[in-house]
């Protein structure tokens, strides 16, 4: 299993911090639906959707068809100068699905890009640079986004370069914690450094699939607006159906800005900062030299794939499937792991699930390794690596889910 030869070659050419070459590193060569194959011919069931990207499954035929057609005509345009026509069609399709009557969008390639655009938008719209973020949050690693990402591991080497106008508040799991967090929010909003934006993940992903108690997001939104600041919902992970709703925030509020990424491009790099015209028009009209753009903005292949993804999302009812399969998966996980001393909690929303374990920090990585031996791909998450994160494609069949749960239960029991 794995390929020592590829690992050795990679080591010679890639910066050593990038790819973790563990005892067993599969180098992927093929993927279709929920199945992945590596260079040694091993087959895996992918319960991660490759960081949550393959929400419609790997290489969905309709999305591939869109990409192939686009590739036959135009693979690169001049995003903000001579825009590819397909960019317009994608923006229209996305805007139509957003909760505002007149939506404006800034496209990017990564989730970090979407967060950078949202933070800049909030500053332009409010004239304030203060930001409130939450402990445990992950908003990406570009310097602007990193300033709002909480985990020390990512921040420490660069901390002197990070904006120091970001306040972190506790992210609550219980109603009591929510009350205390809201009190702290009120203090932060009334503080001497005027806050322009509160940025929040409706369900924290990399912190270990942590949902706040019901009503928290609504209260955050109310307090944020009352203070003249904007609520940014970072839905890079939760968005586009993963939690059972198109936007996870929609259960409680309509945010002022929404960040999307991961699933949005159907497998190609595509992200978006979306908001209503009255907020987004804080950006001045372009004078011919946009103040926020990039070479690959509105990439034709990604936009074509994005259109394909939106079609599949609707035609195959992926959000509804995520809600239903999420309930099935949580039920199966609870049953399969019942009486397992290593398990603290099974939780999640839709197809964003976490199994929190007892045991030493990093235990989830060990489980992921054991799962791999059983042909299953899962990821470790959580501040101290005690959560196994599951974000499978919504196209997964119930039997495939059951197969994955069985393999995972075996992996968890092996570390008891
Ligand atoms: C909520 C959230 N925001 C932003 C990001 C950053 O996205 P990217 O890695 O594409 O820059 C991530 C990535 O995991 C994320 O989960």
Short mmCIF file of C-alpha atoms and ligand atoms in Angstrom, two decimals:
data_model
loop_
_atom_site.label_atom_id
_atom_site.label_comp_id
_atom_site.label_asym_id
_atom_site.label_seq_id
_atom_site.Cartn_x
_atom_site.Cartn_y
_atom_site.Cartn_z
CA UNK A 1 0.00 0.00 0.00
CA UNK A 2 1.21 3.54 -0.65
CA UNK A 3 4.20 4.33 -2.76
CA UNK A 4 7.61 4.77 -1.20
CA UNK A 5 9.04 5.74 -4.56
CA UNK A 6 6.54 8.59 -5.04
CA UNK A 7 7.06 9.72 -1.47
CA UNK A 8 10.81 9.87 -2.03
CA UNK A 9 10.35 11.84 -5.25
CA UNK A 10 7.91 14.26 -3.59
CA UNK A 11 10.33 14.83 -0.73
CA UNK A 12 12.96 15.96 -3.17
CA UNK A 13 10.81 18.64 -4.80
CA UNK A 14 8.11 19.88 -2.43
CA UNK A 15 8.63 22.12 0.57
CA UNK A 16 8.77 19.78 3.54
CA UNK A 17 5.94 21.44 5.46
CA UNK A 18 3.32 20.74 2.82
CA UNK A 19 2.59 17.02 2.50
CA UNK A 20 2.70 14.89 5.61
CA UNK A 21 4.38 11.70 4.53
CA UNK A 22 3.13 9.33 7.18
CA UNK A 23 3.70 5.64 7.45
CA UNK A 24 1.14 5.15 4.72
CA UNK A 25 0.48 7.92 2.23
CA UNK A 26 -1.72 6.92 -0.68
CA UNK A 27 -1.01 8.90 -3.82
CA UNK A 28 -4.35 9.23 -5.56
CA UNK A 29 -4.61 8.47 -9.23
CA UNK A 30 -8.35 8.01 -9.86
CA UNK A 31 -11.60 8.85 -8.17
CA UNK A 32 -15.23 8.38 -9.07
CA UNK A 33 -18.25 8.96 -6.86
CA UNK A 34 -17.18 7.92 -3.37
CA UNK A 35 -14.36 5.63 -4.51
CA UNK A 36 -10.70 6.53 -4.81
CA UNK A 37 -7.77 4.52 -6.15
CA UNK A 38 -4.10 5.06 -5.41
CA UNK A 39 -0.99 4.51 -7.51
CA UNK A 40 -0.52 1.04 -6.02
CA UNK A 41 -4.00 0.03 -7.14
CA UNK A 42 -5.58 0.12 -3.66
CA UNK A 43 -9.21 1.18 -3.53
CA UNK A 44 -10.74 3.33 -0.82
CA UNK A 45 -14.12 4.57 0.25
CA UNK A 46 -13.82 8.34 0.67
CA UNK A 47 -15.89 9.63 3.57
CA UNK A 48 -14.23 13.05 3.42
CA UNK A 49 -15.32 14.14 -0.05
CA UNK A 50 -11.69 15.28 -0.26
CA UNK A 51 -11.95 18.11 2.30
CA UNK A 52 -15.67 18.44 1.62
CA UNK A 53 -15.16 19.43 -2.02
CA UNK A 54 -16.72 16.38 -3.69
CA UNK A 55 -20.20 17.02 -2.30
CA UNK A 56 -21.62 15.83 -5.64
CA UNK A 57 -19.13 12.94 -5.64
CA UNK A 58 -15.83 12.75 -7.46
CA UNK A 59 -16.10 13.43 -11.20
CA UNK A 60 -19.85 13.71 -11.42
CA UNK A 61 -20.64 13.04 -15.12
CA UNK A 62 -22.72 16.19 -15.59
CA UNK A 63 -20.00 18.37 -14.13
CA UNK A 64 -17.32 16.59 -16.16
CA UNK A 65 -19.39 17.15 -19.28
CA UNK A 66 -19.61 20.89 -18.58
CA UNK A 67 -15.85 21.06 -18.01
CA UNK A 68 -15.08 19.08 -21.17
CA UNK A 69 -17.34 21.29 -23.29
CA UNK A 70 -15.80 24.43 -21.85
CA UNK A 71 -12.28 23.04 -22.31
CA UNK A 72 -13.05 22.61 -25.98
CA UNK A 73 -13.69 26.36 -26.31
CA UNK A 74 -11.89 28.50 -23.74
CA UNK A 75 -9.77 27.48 -20.78
CA UNK A 76 -8.56 30.87 -19.63
CA UNK A 77 -9.97 34.35 -20.04
CA UNK A 78 -9.14 37.78 -18.65
CA UNK A 79 -11.32 37.66 -15.56
CA UNK A 80 -11.82 41.39 -14.86
CA UNK A 81 -10.74 42.82 -18.22
CA UNK A 82 -12.22 40.65 -20.99
CA UNK A 83 -14.31 38.30 -18.87
CA UNK A 84 -15.13 34.83 -20.07
CA UNK A 85 -18.83 34.69 -21.00
CA UNK A 86 -19.30 31.65 -18.79
CA UNK A 87 -18.40 33.77 -15.75
CA UNK A 88 -21.59 35.77 -16.27
CA UNK A 89 -23.72 32.63 -16.46
CA UNK A 90 -22.17 31.23 -13.29
CA UNK A 91 -22.58 34.50 -11.37
CA UNK A 92 -26.23 34.69 -12.42
CA UNK A 93 -26.85 31.09 -11.38
CA UNK A 94 -25.22 31.61 -7.99
CA UNK A 95 -26.85 35.00 -7.35
CA UNK A 96 -30.27 33.51 -8.05
CA UNK A 97 -29.78 31.07 -5.19
CA UNK A 98 -28.58 33.56 -2.60
CA UNK A 99 -31.02 34.99 -0.04
CA UNK A 100 -30.92 38.63 -1.15
CA UNK A 101 -33.06 40.21 -3.86
CA UNK A 102 -30.03 41.81 -5.54
CA UNK A 103 -26.85 39.83 -4.94
CA UNK A 104 -23.34 40.93 -5.86
CA UNK A 105 -20.41 38.56 -5.85
CA UNK A 106 -16.62 38.62 -5.81
CA UNK A 107 -15.18 35.37 -7.10
CA UNK A 108 -11.99 33.75 -5.94
CA UNK A 109 -10.24 30.42 -6.12
CA UNK A 110 -9.91 29.35 -2.49
CA UNK A 111 -11.91 29.65 0.69
CA UNK A 112 -9.23 32.02 1.95
CA UNK A 113 -9.86 34.25 -1.07
CA UNK A 114 -13.55 34.47 -0.20
CA UNK A 115 -12.74 35.39 3.39
CA UNK A 116 -10.22 38.05 2.29
CA UNK A 117 -12.87 39.58 0.03
CA UNK A 118 -15.46 39.53 2.83
CA UNK A 119 -13.13 41.18 5.35
CA UNK A 120 -12.22 43.90 2.86
CA UNK A 121 -15.90 44.40 2.00
CA UNK A 122 -16.79 44.81 5.65
CA UNK A 123 -14.08 47.42 6.11
CA UNK A 124 -15.23 49.35 3.06
CA UNK A 125 -18.89 49.16 4.07
CA UNK A 126 -18.46 50.13 7.71
CA UNK A 127 -15.23 52.12 7.71
CA UNK A 128 -14.15 50.03 10.70
CA UNK A 129 -11.26 47.60 10.89
CA UNK A 130 -12.16 45.75 14.10
CA UNK A 131 -13.15 42.10 13.71
CA UNK A 132 -14.68 39.62 16.11
CA UNK A 133 -13.96 35.94 15.43
CA UNK A 134 -14.40 32.81 17.50
CA UNK A 135 -12.09 30.47 19.28
CA UNK A 136 -11.57 27.31 17.28
CA UNK A 137 -12.39 29.07 14.02
CA UNK A 138 -10.70 28.18 10.75
CA UNK A 139 -11.02 30.77 8.02
CA UNK A 140 -7.95 29.94 5.93
CA UNK A 141 -4.26 30.70 5.98
CA UNK A 142 -3.75 33.76 3.75
CA UNK A 143 -2.54 36.57 6.00
CA UNK A 144 -5.86 38.44 6.22
CA UNK A 145 -7.84 35.26 6.79
CA UNK A 146 -5.17 33.86 9.11
CA UNK A 147 -5.67 36.82 11.42
CA UNK A 148 -9.17 35.46 12.02
CA UNK A 149 -8.13 31.79 12.23
CA UNK A 150 -7.72 30.87 15.86
CA UNK A 151 -5.46 27.85 16.13
CA UNK A 152 -2.02 28.68 17.51
CA UNK A 153 -0.36 26.08 15.32
CA UNK A 154 -1.10 28.14 12.21
CA UNK A 155 -0.63 31.58 13.74
CA UNK A 156 2.49 31.30 15.86
CA UNK A 157 5.20 31.58 13.16
CA UNK A 158 3.52 34.61 11.59
CA UNK A 159 1.87 36.25 14.55
CA UNK A 160 3.87 39.49 14.25
CA UNK A 161 2.49 40.01 10.75
CA UNK A 162 -1.15 39.38 11.62
CA UNK A 163 -3.64 42.20 12.00
CA UNK A 164 -3.99 42.83 15.72
CA UNK A 165 -7.53 44.19 15.60
CA UNK A 166 -9.15 40.74 15.83
CA UNK A 167 -10.82 39.69 19.09
CA UNK A 168 -11.61 36.02 19.69
CA UNK A 169 -14.64 35.03 21.71
CA UNK A 170 -15.49 31.55 22.98
CA UNK A 171 -17.57 29.45 20.58
CA UNK A 172 -20.34 27.87 22.64
CA UNK A 173 -21.61 24.31 22.74
CA UNK A 174 -24.26 24.80 25.42
CA UNK A 175 -26.94 27.40 26.13
CA UNK A 176 -25.01 28.65 29.19
CA UNK A 177 -21.83 29.06 27.17
CA UNK A 178 -23.84 30.86 24.50
CA UNK A 179 -25.14 33.34 27.03
CA UNK A 180 -21.63 34.08 28.26
CA UNK A 181 -20.31 34.36 24.69
CA UNK A 182 -23.07 36.85 23.85
CA UNK A 183 -22.17 38.95 26.90
CA UNK A 184 -18.57 39.00 25.71
CA UNK A 185 -19.77 39.93 22.22
CA UNK A 186 -21.71 42.89 23.61
CA UNK A 187 -18.55 44.12 25.37
CA UNK A 188 -16.43 43.67 22.24
CA UNK A 189 -18.98 45.52 20.10
CA UNK A 190 -19.07 48.42 22.54
CA UNK A 191 -15.28 48.51 22.89
CA UNK A 192 -12.90 51.30 21.95
CA UNK A 193 -11.84 49.58 18.73
CA UNK A 194 -14.92 49.84 16.51
CA UNK A 195 -15.91 46.44 15.15
CA UNK A 196 -16.80 46.28 11.45
CA UNK A 197 -17.40 42.55 11.18
CA UNK A 198 -18.18 39.45 13.14
CA UNK A 199 -17.06 36.34 11.27
CA UNK A 200 -18.45 32.97 12.21
CA UNK A 201 -18.72 29.41 10.90
CA UNK A 202 -22.35 28.31 11.42
CA UNK A 203 -20.91 24.90 12.33
CA UNK A 204 -17.20 24.89 13.07
CA UNK A 205 -15.57 22.35 10.78
CA UNK A 206 -11.90 21.95 11.47
CA UNK A 207 -12.48 22.61 15.15
CA UNK A 208 -14.17 19.21 15.19
CA UNK A 209 -17.70 19.68 13.81
CA UNK A 210 -19.00 21.92 16.57
CA UNK A 211 -22.49 23.41 16.23
CA UNK A 212 -23.54 26.19 18.58
CA UNK A 213 -26.82 25.82 20.47
CA UNK A 214 -30.00 26.87 18.62
CA UNK A 215 -30.57 30.60 18.61
CA UNK A 216 -26.91 31.56 19.01
CA UNK A 217 -26.36 32.62 15.43
CA UNK A 218 -29.59 34.63 15.45
CA UNK A 219 -28.53 36.46 18.61
CA UNK A 220 -25.05 37.12 17.20
CA UNK A 221 -26.66 38.55 14.06
CA UNK A 222 -29.00 40.83 16.04
CA UNK A 223 -26.27 42.18 18.29
CA UNK A 224 -23.83 42.61 15.41
CA UNK A 225 -26.30 44.65 13.37
CA UNK A 226 -27.44 46.71 16.32
CA UNK A 227 -23.81 47.80 16.69
CA UNK A 228 -23.59 48.79 13.02
CA UNK A 229 -21.28 45.90 12.15
CA UNK A 230 -21.72 43.17 9.53
CA UNK A 231 -22.17 39.45 10.07
CA UNK A 232 -19.97 37.34 7.81
CA UNK A 233 -21.06 33.71 7.63
CA UNK A 234 -18.09 31.64 6.58
CA UNK A 235 -19.92 28.84 4.79
CA UNK A 236 -16.91 27.60 2.88
CA UNK A 237 -17.40 24.21 4.54
CA UNK A 238 -21.07 24.28 5.58
CA UNK A 239 -22.43 25.94 2.45
CA UNK A 240 -24.05 24.57 -0.70
CA UNK A 241 -26.11 21.90 1.02
CA UNK A 242 -23.66 20.04 3.21
CA UNK A 243 -25.63 20.54 6.43
CA UNK A 244 -28.99 19.85 4.80
CA UNK A 245 -29.74 23.48 3.91
CA UNK A 246 -28.25 25.43 1.02
CA UNK A 247 -26.74 27.73 3.64
CA UNK A 248 -26.40 26.49 7.22
CA UNK A 249 -26.94 30.05 8.49
CA UNK A 250 -30.38 30.21 6.85
CA UNK A 251 -31.98 28.41 9.78
CA UNK A 252 -31.42 31.46 11.96
CA UNK A 253 -30.51 34.52 9.96
CA UNK A 254 -29.67 36.08 6.64
CA UNK A 255 -26.03 37.14 6.98
CA UNK A 256 -24.66 40.35 5.52
CA UNK A 257 -21.94 38.46 3.69
CA UNK A 258 -21.50 34.78 2.88
CA UNK A 259 -18.24 33.05 1.99
CA UNK A 260 -18.44 29.96 -0.19
CA UNK A 261 -15.82 27.57 -1.54
CA UNK A 262 -15.01 23.87 -1.44
CA UNK A 263 -18.11 22.19 -3.00
CA UNK A 264 -18.97 25.24 -5.10
CA UNK A 265 -16.67 24.39 -8.01
CA UNK A 266 -17.70 20.74 -8.30
CA UNK A 267 -14.04 19.79 -7.86
CA UNK A 268 -12.35 22.80 -9.45
CA UNK A 269 -10.98 25.72 -7.42
CA UNK A 270 -13.79 28.25 -7.09
CA UNK A 271 -14.92 30.43 -4.22
CA UNK A 272 -17.20 33.40 -3.72
CA UNK A 273 -17.88 36.26 -1.37
CA UNK A 274 -21.58 37.05 -1.78
CA UNK A 275 -23.71 39.80 -0.33
CA UNK A 276 -26.60 42.15 -1.04
CA UNK A 277 -25.94 45.07 -3.37
CA UNK A 278 -26.32 47.61 -0.56
CA UNK A 279 -23.35 46.06 1.25
CA UNK A 280 -21.27 44.97 -1.73
CA UNK A 281 -21.62 48.34 -3.43
CA UNK A 282 -19.28 49.69 -0.80
CA UNK A 283 -16.73 48.67 -3.43
CA UNK A 284 -16.19 51.63 -5.76
CA UNK A 285 -16.89 51.17 -9.47
CA UNK A 286 -13.82 49.91 -11.30
CA UNK A 287 -11.81 52.69 -12.87
CA UNK A 288 -10.21 50.18 -15.21
CA UNK A 289 -7.92 48.92 -12.48
CA UNK A 290 -9.86 46.77 -10.03
CA UNK A 291 -8.60 47.10 -6.44
CA UNK A 292 -9.35 43.46 -5.68
CA UNK A 293 -8.82 40.88 -8.40
CA UNK A 294 -6.47 38.15 -9.52
CA UNK A 295 -5.19 36.54 -12.71
CA UNK A 296 -7.47 33.50 -12.56
CA UNK A 297 -10.63 35.21 -11.26
CA UNK A 298 -13.71 33.75 -12.92
CA UNK A 299 -11.74 30.91 -14.48
CA UNK A 300 -13.81 29.48 -17.35
CA UNK A 301 -13.36 25.83 -16.41
CA UNK A 302 -14.22 26.48 -12.76
CA UNK A 303 -17.26 28.57 -13.71
CA UNK A 304 -18.48 25.83 -16.07
CA UNK A 305 -17.97 23.26 -13.32
CA UNK A 306 -19.77 25.57 -10.87
CA UNK A 307 -22.80 25.76 -13.17
CA UNK A 308 -22.75 21.97 -13.43
CA UNK A 309 -22.54 21.65 -9.67
CA UNK A 310 -25.51 23.97 -9.10
CA UNK A 311 -27.58 21.94 -11.58
CA UNK A 312 -26.70 18.65 -9.90
CA UNK A 313 -27.29 20.14 -6.46
CA UNK A 314 -30.86 20.94 -7.42
CA UNK A 315 -31.74 18.14 -9.82
CA UNK A 316 -30.47 15.46 -7.46
CA UNK A 317 -31.74 17.20 -4.31
CA UNK A 318 -28.32 17.00 -2.69
CA UNK A 319 -29.19 19.18 0.32
CA UNK A 320 -32.24 17.06 1.13
CA UNK A 321 -30.15 13.94 0.63
CA UNK A 322 -27.51 15.35 2.98
CA UNK A 323 -30.14 15.91 5.67
CA UNK A 324 -31.58 12.41 5.29
CA UNK A 325 -28.28 10.56 4.90
CA UNK A 326 -26.82 12.56 7.77
CA UNK A 327 -29.54 11.22 10.06
CA UNK A 328 -28.93 7.70 8.76
CA UNK A 329 -25.16 8.03 9.22
CA UNK A 330 -25.47 9.43 12.74
CA UNK A 331 -27.86 6.59 13.67
CA UNK A 332 -25.55 3.92 12.18
CA UNK A 333 -22.50 5.45 13.86
CA UNK A 334 -24.21 5.54 17.26
CA UNK A 335 -25.30 1.95 16.87
CA UNK A 336 -21.96 0.67 15.62
CA UNK A 337 -20.04 2.52 18.31
CA UNK A 338 -22.42 1.81 21.19
CA UNK A 339 -20.55 0.66 24.27
CA UNK A 340 -17.24 1.67 22.70
CA UNK A 341 -15.19 3.19 25.51
CA UNK A 342 -13.11 5.28 23.11
CA UNK A 343 -16.11 7.31 21.93
CA UNK A 344 -17.22 10.46 23.69
CA UNK A 345 -19.82 11.77 21.27
CA UNK A 346 -21.23 11.37 17.77
CA UNK A 347 -22.52 14.69 16.47
CA UNK A 348 -23.10 16.77 13.40
CA UNK A 349 -25.56 18.31 11.02
CA UNK A 350 -26.43 16.80 7.66
CA UNK A 351 -23.36 15.22 6.11
CA UNK A 352 -20.95 17.05 8.35
CA UNK A 353 -20.34 14.57 11.14
CA UNK A 354 -17.83 14.21 13.92
CA UNK A 355 -16.94 11.34 16.23
CA UNK A 356 -15.25 12.77 19.29
CA UNK A 357 -12.94 10.35 21.06
CA UNK A 358 -11.50 10.04 24.52
CA UNK A 359 -7.83 9.36 24.60
CA UNK A 360 -4.65 11.28 23.98
CA UNK A 361 -4.39 14.36 21.75
CA UNK A 362 -3.96 13.20 18.18
CA UNK A 363 -5.89 9.96 18.67
CA UNK A 364 -8.09 10.77 15.65
CA UNK A 365 -5.05 10.65 13.36
CA UNK A 366 -4.35 7.14 14.63
CA UNK A 367 -7.94 6.15 13.90
CA UNK A 368 -7.63 7.67 10.41
CA UNK A 369 -4.52 5.56 9.84
CA UNK A 370 -6.29 2.41 11.01
CA UNK A 371 -9.27 3.30 8.82
CA UNK A 372 -6.97 3.60 5.82
CA UNK A 373 -5.75 0.05 6.44
CA UNK A 374 -9.42 -0.93 6.17
CA UNK A 375 -9.84 0.93 2.89
CA UNK A 376 -11.58 3.95 4.38
CA UNK A 377 -10.58 7.60 4.15
CA UNK A 378 -11.51 9.87 7.07
CA UNK A 379 -9.80 12.93 8.51
CA UNK A 380 -8.76 13.95 12.01
CA UNK A 381 -10.11 17.29 13.28
CA UNK A 382 -10.48 19.23 16.50
CA UNK A 383 -8.13 21.56 18.34
CA UNK A 384 -6.24 18.63 19.83
CA UNK A 385 -7.00 16.00 17.20
CA UNK A 386 -9.63 14.03 19.06
CA UNK A 387 -12.40 14.19 16.45
CA UNK A 388 -12.82 11.99 13.39
CA UNK A 389 -14.48 14.15 10.75
CA UNK A 390 -16.82 12.73 8.12
CA UNK A 391 -17.98 14.84 5.19
CA UNK A 392 -18.91 12.34 2.48
CA UNK A 393 -20.45 13.14 -0.89
CA UNK A 394 -24.23 13.48 -0.77
CA UNK A 395 -24.40 11.08 -3.70
CA UNK A 396 -23.25 8.24 -1.43
CA UNK A 397 -25.55 5.20 -1.28
CA UNK A 398 -26.88 4.01 2.06
CA UNK A 399 -24.97 0.70 1.68
CA UNK A 400 -21.74 2.62 1.09
CA UNK A 401 -22.38 4.67 4.21
CA UNK A 402 -22.98 1.46 6.17
CA UNK A 403 -19.80 -0.03 4.76
CA UNK A 404 -17.88 3.07 5.88
CA UNK A 405 -19.41 3.06 9.33
CA UNK A 406 -18.46 -0.58 9.82
CA UNK A 407 -14.87 0.07 8.79
CA UNK A 408 -14.71 3.13 11.02
CA UNK A 409 -16.09 1.23 13.99
CA UNK A 410 -13.34 -1.36 13.47
CA UNK A 411 -10.73 1.39 13.35
CA UNK A 412 -12.06 3.07 16.50
CA UNK A 413 -12.22 -0.20 18.40
CA UNK A 414 -8.63 -0.94 17.40
CA UNK A 415 -7.40 2.05 19.44
CA UNK A 416 -9.51 1.33 22.54
C1 LIG B 1 -14.83 27.38 7.18
C2 LIG B 1 -13.63 27.49 6.30
N1 LIG B 1 -13.27 28.70 5.84
C3 LIG B 1 -12.22 28.86 5.04
C4 LIG B 1 -11.44 27.79 4.68
C5 LIG B 1 -10.24 28.00 3.81
O1 LIG B 1 -10.44 27.44 2.57
P1 LIG B 1 -9.20 27.15 1.60
O2 LIG B 1 -8.40 26.05 2.23
O3 LIG B 1 -9.82 26.76 0.30
O4 LIG B 1 -8.43 28.43 1.51
C6 LIG B 1 -11.77 26.51 5.13
C7 LIG B 1 -10.95 25.34 4.77
O5 LIG B 1 -11.03 24.27 5.35
C8 LIG B 1 -12.89 26.35 5.97
O6 LIG B 1 -13.25 25.15 6.45
#
